[in-house]
Amino acid sequence: MDFKSFIRDVPNFPKDGIIFKDITPLLQSPEMLNKTTEALAQLVNGQKIDKVVGMESRGFIFGPILASKLNAGFVPIRKPGKLPSTTLSETYDLEYGTDTLEIHTDSIQKGDMVLIHDDVLATGGTASAACKLVEKLGGTIVQCNFLIELTFLEGISKIEDYEAKSLLKY
């Protein structure tokens, strides 16, 4: 399946020098949305998954769909102050500065088998922080799953202790 033909390059977004990988053309096609979901689920290779964790905001697109397909729950990880109940936070480094993610403290139970999903693996900071949050709550990370991996940013190195798979690599 030629998924790449449904990914649009948007130059200089969100700032000059960046080529943004826009997945909205893929999302607009019911056929491609279904085929992408199926292909992402197949990356899990039939492993037992209790929870799919998706990071704000693009992880919220396929994360819940994958959770439904895998008969698992969905857990959102968000920016600070966005979750309404008690949270655990993890701060991580960016190229210039830091950022923080939060997860509800009751969202992962000890021993839960967890799939981390985000639509893009870039520098790996978000995925690494998500893994740390899940493990602090007692979850076991089965795999990190991405629609797109931007290999030139070497984000995979920040999650090298985990099984990681991507549908598309650029």
mmCIF file of C-alpha atoms in Angstrom:
data_model
loop_
_atom_site.group_PDB
_atom_site.id
_atom_site.type_symbol
_atom_site.label_atom_id
_atom_site.label_comp_id
_atom_site.label_asym_id
_atom_site.label_seq_id
_atom_site.Cartn_x
_atom_site.Cartn_y
_atom_site.Cartn_z
ATOM 1 C CA MET A 1 0.000 0.000 0.000
ATOM 2 C CA ASP A 2 1.361 3.402 -0.978
ATOM 3 C CA PHE A 3 0.659 5.344 2.223
ATOM 4 C CA LYS A 4 3.284 7.963 1.369
ATOM 5 C CA SER A 5 1.239 9.299 -1.533
ATOM 6 C CA PHE A 6 -1.354 10.393 1.058
ATOM 7 C CA ILE A 7 1.174 12.338 3.154
ATOM 8 C CA ARG A 8 1.516 15.964 2.110
ATOM 9 C CA ASP A 9 4.746 17.916 2.628
ATOM 10 C CA VAL A 10 4.119 21.450 3.882
ATOM 11 C CA PRO A 11 7.293 23.558 3.638
ATOM 12 C CA ASN A 12 8.144 26.093 6.339
ATOM 13 C CA PHE A 13 5.488 24.920 8.807
ATOM 14 C CA PRO A 14 5.285 25.575 11.696
ATOM 15 C CA LYS A 15 8.433 27.643 11.110
ATOM 16 C CA ASP A 16 11.001 28.292 8.392
ATOM 17 C CA GLY A 17 13.187 25.348 7.445
ATOM 18 C CA ILE A 18 10.761 22.646 8.626
ATOM 19 C CA ILE A 19 8.961 20.364 6.187
ATOM 20 C CA PHE A 20 5.819 19.268 8.020
ATOM 21 C CA LYS A 21 4.397 15.825 7.227
ATOM 22 C CA ASP A 22 0.654 16.484 6.957
ATOM 23 C CA ILE A 23 -1.473 13.350 7.382
ATOM 24 C CA THR A 24 -4.838 15.037 6.783
ATOM 25 C CA PRO A 25 -5.113 13.758 3.173
ATOM 26 C CA LEU A 26 -4.760 10.211 4.541
ATOM 27 C CA LEU A 27 -7.387 10.887 7.217
ATOM 28 C CA GLN A 28 -9.855 12.270 4.671
ATOM 29 C CA SER A 29 -10.001 8.988 2.750
ATOM 30 C CA PRO A 30 -12.197 6.380 4.489
ATOM 31 C CA GLU A 31 -10.336 3.618 2.646
ATOM 32 C CA MET A 32 -6.897 4.907 3.671
ATOM 33 C CA LEU A 33 -7.995 5.567 7.242
ATOM 34 C CA ASN A 34 -9.110 1.940 7.524
ATOM 35 C CA LYS A 35 -6.011 0.561 5.788
ATOM 36 C CA THR A 36 -3.689 2.668 7.942
ATOM 37 C CA THR A 37 -5.423 1.538 11.124
ATOM 38 C CA GLU A 38 -5.148 -2.083 10.029
ATOM 39 C CA ALA A 39 -1.471 -1.704 9.132
ATOM 40 C CA LEU A 40 -0.671 -0.019 12.472
ATOM 41 C CA ALA A 41 -2.494 -2.804 14.333
ATOM 42 C CA GLN A 42 -0.522 -5.425 12.381
ATOM 43 C CA LEU A 43 2.734 -3.848 13.637
ATOM 44 C CA VAL A 44 1.745 -5.124 17.097
ATOM 45 C CA ASN A 45 1.911 -8.669 15.729
ATOM 46 C CA GLY A 46 -0.934 -10.075 17.834
ATOM 47 C CA GLN A 47 0.686 -9.217 21.177
ATOM 48 C CA LYS A 48 -1.644 -8.696 24.150
ATOM 49 C CA ILE A 49 -2.321 -5.015 24.767
ATOM 50 C CA ASP A 50 -4.307 -3.707 27.757
ATOM 51 C CA LYS A 51 -3.869 0.021 27.114
ATOM 52 C CA VAL A 52 -2.887 2.174 24.165
ATOM 53 C CA VAL A 53 -1.239 5.421 25.280
ATOM 54 C CA GLY A 54 -1.398 8.357 22.867
ATOM 55 C CA MET A 55 0.400 11.665 23.244
ATOM 56 C CA GLU A 56 -1.135 15.072 22.651
ATOM 57 C CA SER A 57 -2.146 15.872 20.074
ATOM 58 C CA ARG A 58 -1.490 13.768 17.012
ATOM 59 C CA GLY A 59 -1.355 10.581 19.080
ATOM 60 C CA PHE A 60 -5.057 11.189 19.737
ATOM 61 C CA ILE A 61 -5.939 10.458 16.107
ATOM 62 C CA PHE A 62 -4.963 6.811 15.660
ATOM 63 C CA GLY A 63 -4.462 5.985 19.348
ATOM 64 C CA PRO A 64 -8.157 5.528 20.222
ATOM 65 C CA ILE A 65 -8.873 3.777 16.911
ATOM 66 C CA LEU A 66 -6.006 1.346 17.576
ATOM 67 C CA ALA A 67 -7.237 0.792 21.130
ATOM 68 C CA SER A 68 -10.666 -0.150 19.801
ATOM 69 C CA LYS A 69 -9.164 -2.440 17.159
ATOM 70 C CA LEU A 70 -6.923 -4.129 19.774
ATOM 71 C CA ASN A 71 -9.745 -4.407 22.342
ATOM 72 C CA ALA A 72 -7.764 -2.207 24.726
ATOM 73 C CA GLY A 73 -8.368 0.975 26.674
ATOM 74 C CA PHE A 74 -7.036 4.347 25.554
ATOM 75 C CA VAL A 75 -4.967 6.606 27.824
ATOM 76 C CA PRO A 76 -4.213 10.217 26.835
ATOM 77 C CA ILE A 77 -0.942 11.873 27.780
ATOM 78 C CA ARG A 78 -1.286 15.649 27.707
ATOM 79 C CA LYS A 79 0.471 18.929 28.321
ATOM 80 C CA PRO A 80 0.342 20.245 31.922
ATOM 81 C CA GLY A 81 -3.011 21.388 33.255
ATOM 82 C CA LYS A 82 -5.123 19.618 30.611
ATOM 83 C CA LEU A 83 -6.104 16.483 32.575
ATOM 84 C CA PRO A 84 -8.822 16.946 35.226
ATOM 85 C CA SER A 85 -7.742 14.449 37.894
ATOM 86 C CA THR A 86 -4.550 13.620 39.801
ATOM 87 C CA THR A 87 -1.563 13.415 37.464
ATOM 88 C CA LEU A 88 2.045 12.319 37.292
ATOM 89 C CA SER A 89 4.386 14.458 35.175
ATOM 90 C CA GLU A 90 7.619 13.976 33.278
ATOM 91 C CA THR A 91 9.801 16.815 32.002
ATOM 92 C CA TYR A 92 12.060 16.262 29.016
ATOM 93 C CA ASP A 93 14.586 18.243 27.012
ATOM 94 C CA LEU A 94 13.860 19.979 23.751
ATOM 95 C CA GLU A 95 16.418 21.456 21.386
ATOM 96 C CA TYR A 96 15.989 24.790 23.200
ATOM 97 C CA GLY A 97 14.412 24.365 26.632
ATOM 98 C CA THR A 98 12.156 21.736 28.166
ATOM 99 C CA ASP A 99 8.594 20.480 27.971
ATOM 100 C CA THR A 100 6.398 18.438 30.287
ATOM 101 C CA LEU A 101 3.780 15.720 29.818
ATOM 102 C CA GLU A 102 1.190 14.420 32.272
ATOM 103 C CA ILE A 103 -0.815 11.233 32.721
ATOM 104 C CA HIS A 104 -3.633 10.393 35.141
ATOM 105 C CA THR A 105 -2.214 8.406 38.058
ATOM 106 C CA ASP A 106 -5.051 5.861 37.854
ATOM 107 C CA SER A 107 -4.854 5.277 34.088
ATOM 108 C CA ILE A 108 -2.265 2.478 34.084
ATOM 109 C CA GLN A 109 -2.386 -0.441 36.498
ATOM 110 C CA LYS A 110 0.644 -2.442 37.597
ATOM 111 C CA GLY A 111 1.260 -5.123 34.969
ATOM 112 C CA ASP A 112 -0.796 -3.479 32.208
ATOM 113 C CA MET A 113 0.636 -4.323 28.788
ATOM 114 C CA VAL A 114 0.986 -0.968 27.028
ATOM 115 C CA LEU A 115 1.349 0.157 23.426
ATOM 116 C CA ILE A 116 2.746 3.684 23.105
ATOM 117 C CA HIS A 117 1.408 5.356 19.955
ATOM 118 C CA ASP A 118 2.182 8.655 18.302
ATOM 119 C CA ASP A 119 1.750 9.618 14.704
ATOM 120 C CA VAL A 120 5.324 10.928 14.339
ATOM 121 C CA LEU A 121 8.622 9.932 15.923
ATOM 122 C CA ALA A 122 10.882 12.949 15.510
ATOM 123 C CA THR A 123 13.509 13.710 18.178
ATOM 124 C CA GLY A 124 12.151 11.047 20.561
ATOM 125 C CA GLY A 125 11.658 13.291 23.594
ATOM 126 C CA THR A 126 7.894 12.876 23.746
ATOM 127 C CA ALA A 127 8.043 9.098 23.288
ATOM 128 C CA SER A 128 10.771 8.750 25.909
ATOM 129 C CA ALA A 129 8.800 10.818 28.434
ATOM 130 C CA ALA A 130 5.667 8.746 27.743
ATOM 131 C CA CYS A 131 7.596 5.514 28.358
ATOM 132 C CA LYS A 132 8.896 6.845 31.673
ATOM 133 C CA LEU A 133 5.392 7.850 32.793
ATOM 134 C CA VAL A 134 3.951 4.433 31.940
ATOM 135 C CA GLU A 135 6.746 2.618 33.754
ATOM 136 C CA LYS A 136 6.412 4.853 36.851
ATOM 137 C CA LEU A 137 2.785 3.709 37.048
ATOM 138 C CA GLY A 138 3.786 0.036 36.775
ATOM 139 C CA GLY A 139 2.917 -0.600 33.143
ATOM 140 C CA THR A 140 4.964 -2.800 30.826
ATOM 141 C CA ILE A 141 5.717 -1.282 27.442
ATOM 142 C CA VAL A 142 5.122 -3.871 24.757
ATOM 143 C CA GLN A 143 6.004 -1.583 21.873
ATOM 144 C CA CYS A 144 6.255 1.994 20.652
ATOM 145 C CA ASN A 145 4.254 2.385 17.470
ATOM 146 C CA PHE A 146 4.418 5.289 14.989
ATOM 147 C CA LEU A 147 2.776 6.160 11.711
ATOM 148 C CA ILE A 148 5.868 8.128 10.602
ATOM 149 C CA GLU A 149 9.492 8.058 11.722
ATOM 150 C CA LEU A 150 11.741 10.943 10.706
ATOM 151 C CA THR A 151 14.944 8.878 10.713
ATOM 152 C CA PHE A 152 17.304 11.826 10.145
ATOM 153 C CA LEU A 153 16.377 13.190 13.610
ATOM 154 C CA GLU A 154 17.508 9.910 15.245
ATOM 155 C CA GLY A 155 14.682 9.928 17.798
ATOM 156 C CA ILE A 156 14.806 6.143 17.885
ATOM 157 C CA SER A 157 17.989 6.459 19.977
ATOM 158 C CA LYS A 158 15.963 7.890 22.898
ATOM 159 C CA ILE A 159 13.725 4.816 23.008
ATOM 160 C CA GLU A 160 16.285 2.174 22.044
ATOM 161 C CA ASP A 161 15.422 0.060 25.099
ATOM 162 C CA TYR A 162 11.949 -0.592 23.659
ATOM 163 C CA GLU A 163 10.611 -2.395 20.624
ATOM 164 C CA ALA A 164 9.708 0.374 18.162
ATOM 165 C CA LYS A 165 7.995 0.125 14.799
ATOM 166 C CA SER A 166 6.937 2.670 12.207
ATOM 167 C CA LEU A 167 4.677 2.298 9.220
ATOM 168 C CA LEU A 168 6.557 4.942 7.187
ATOM 169 C CA LYS A 169 10.144 6.218 7.349
ATOM 170 C CA TYR A 170 11.484 9.422 5.916
#
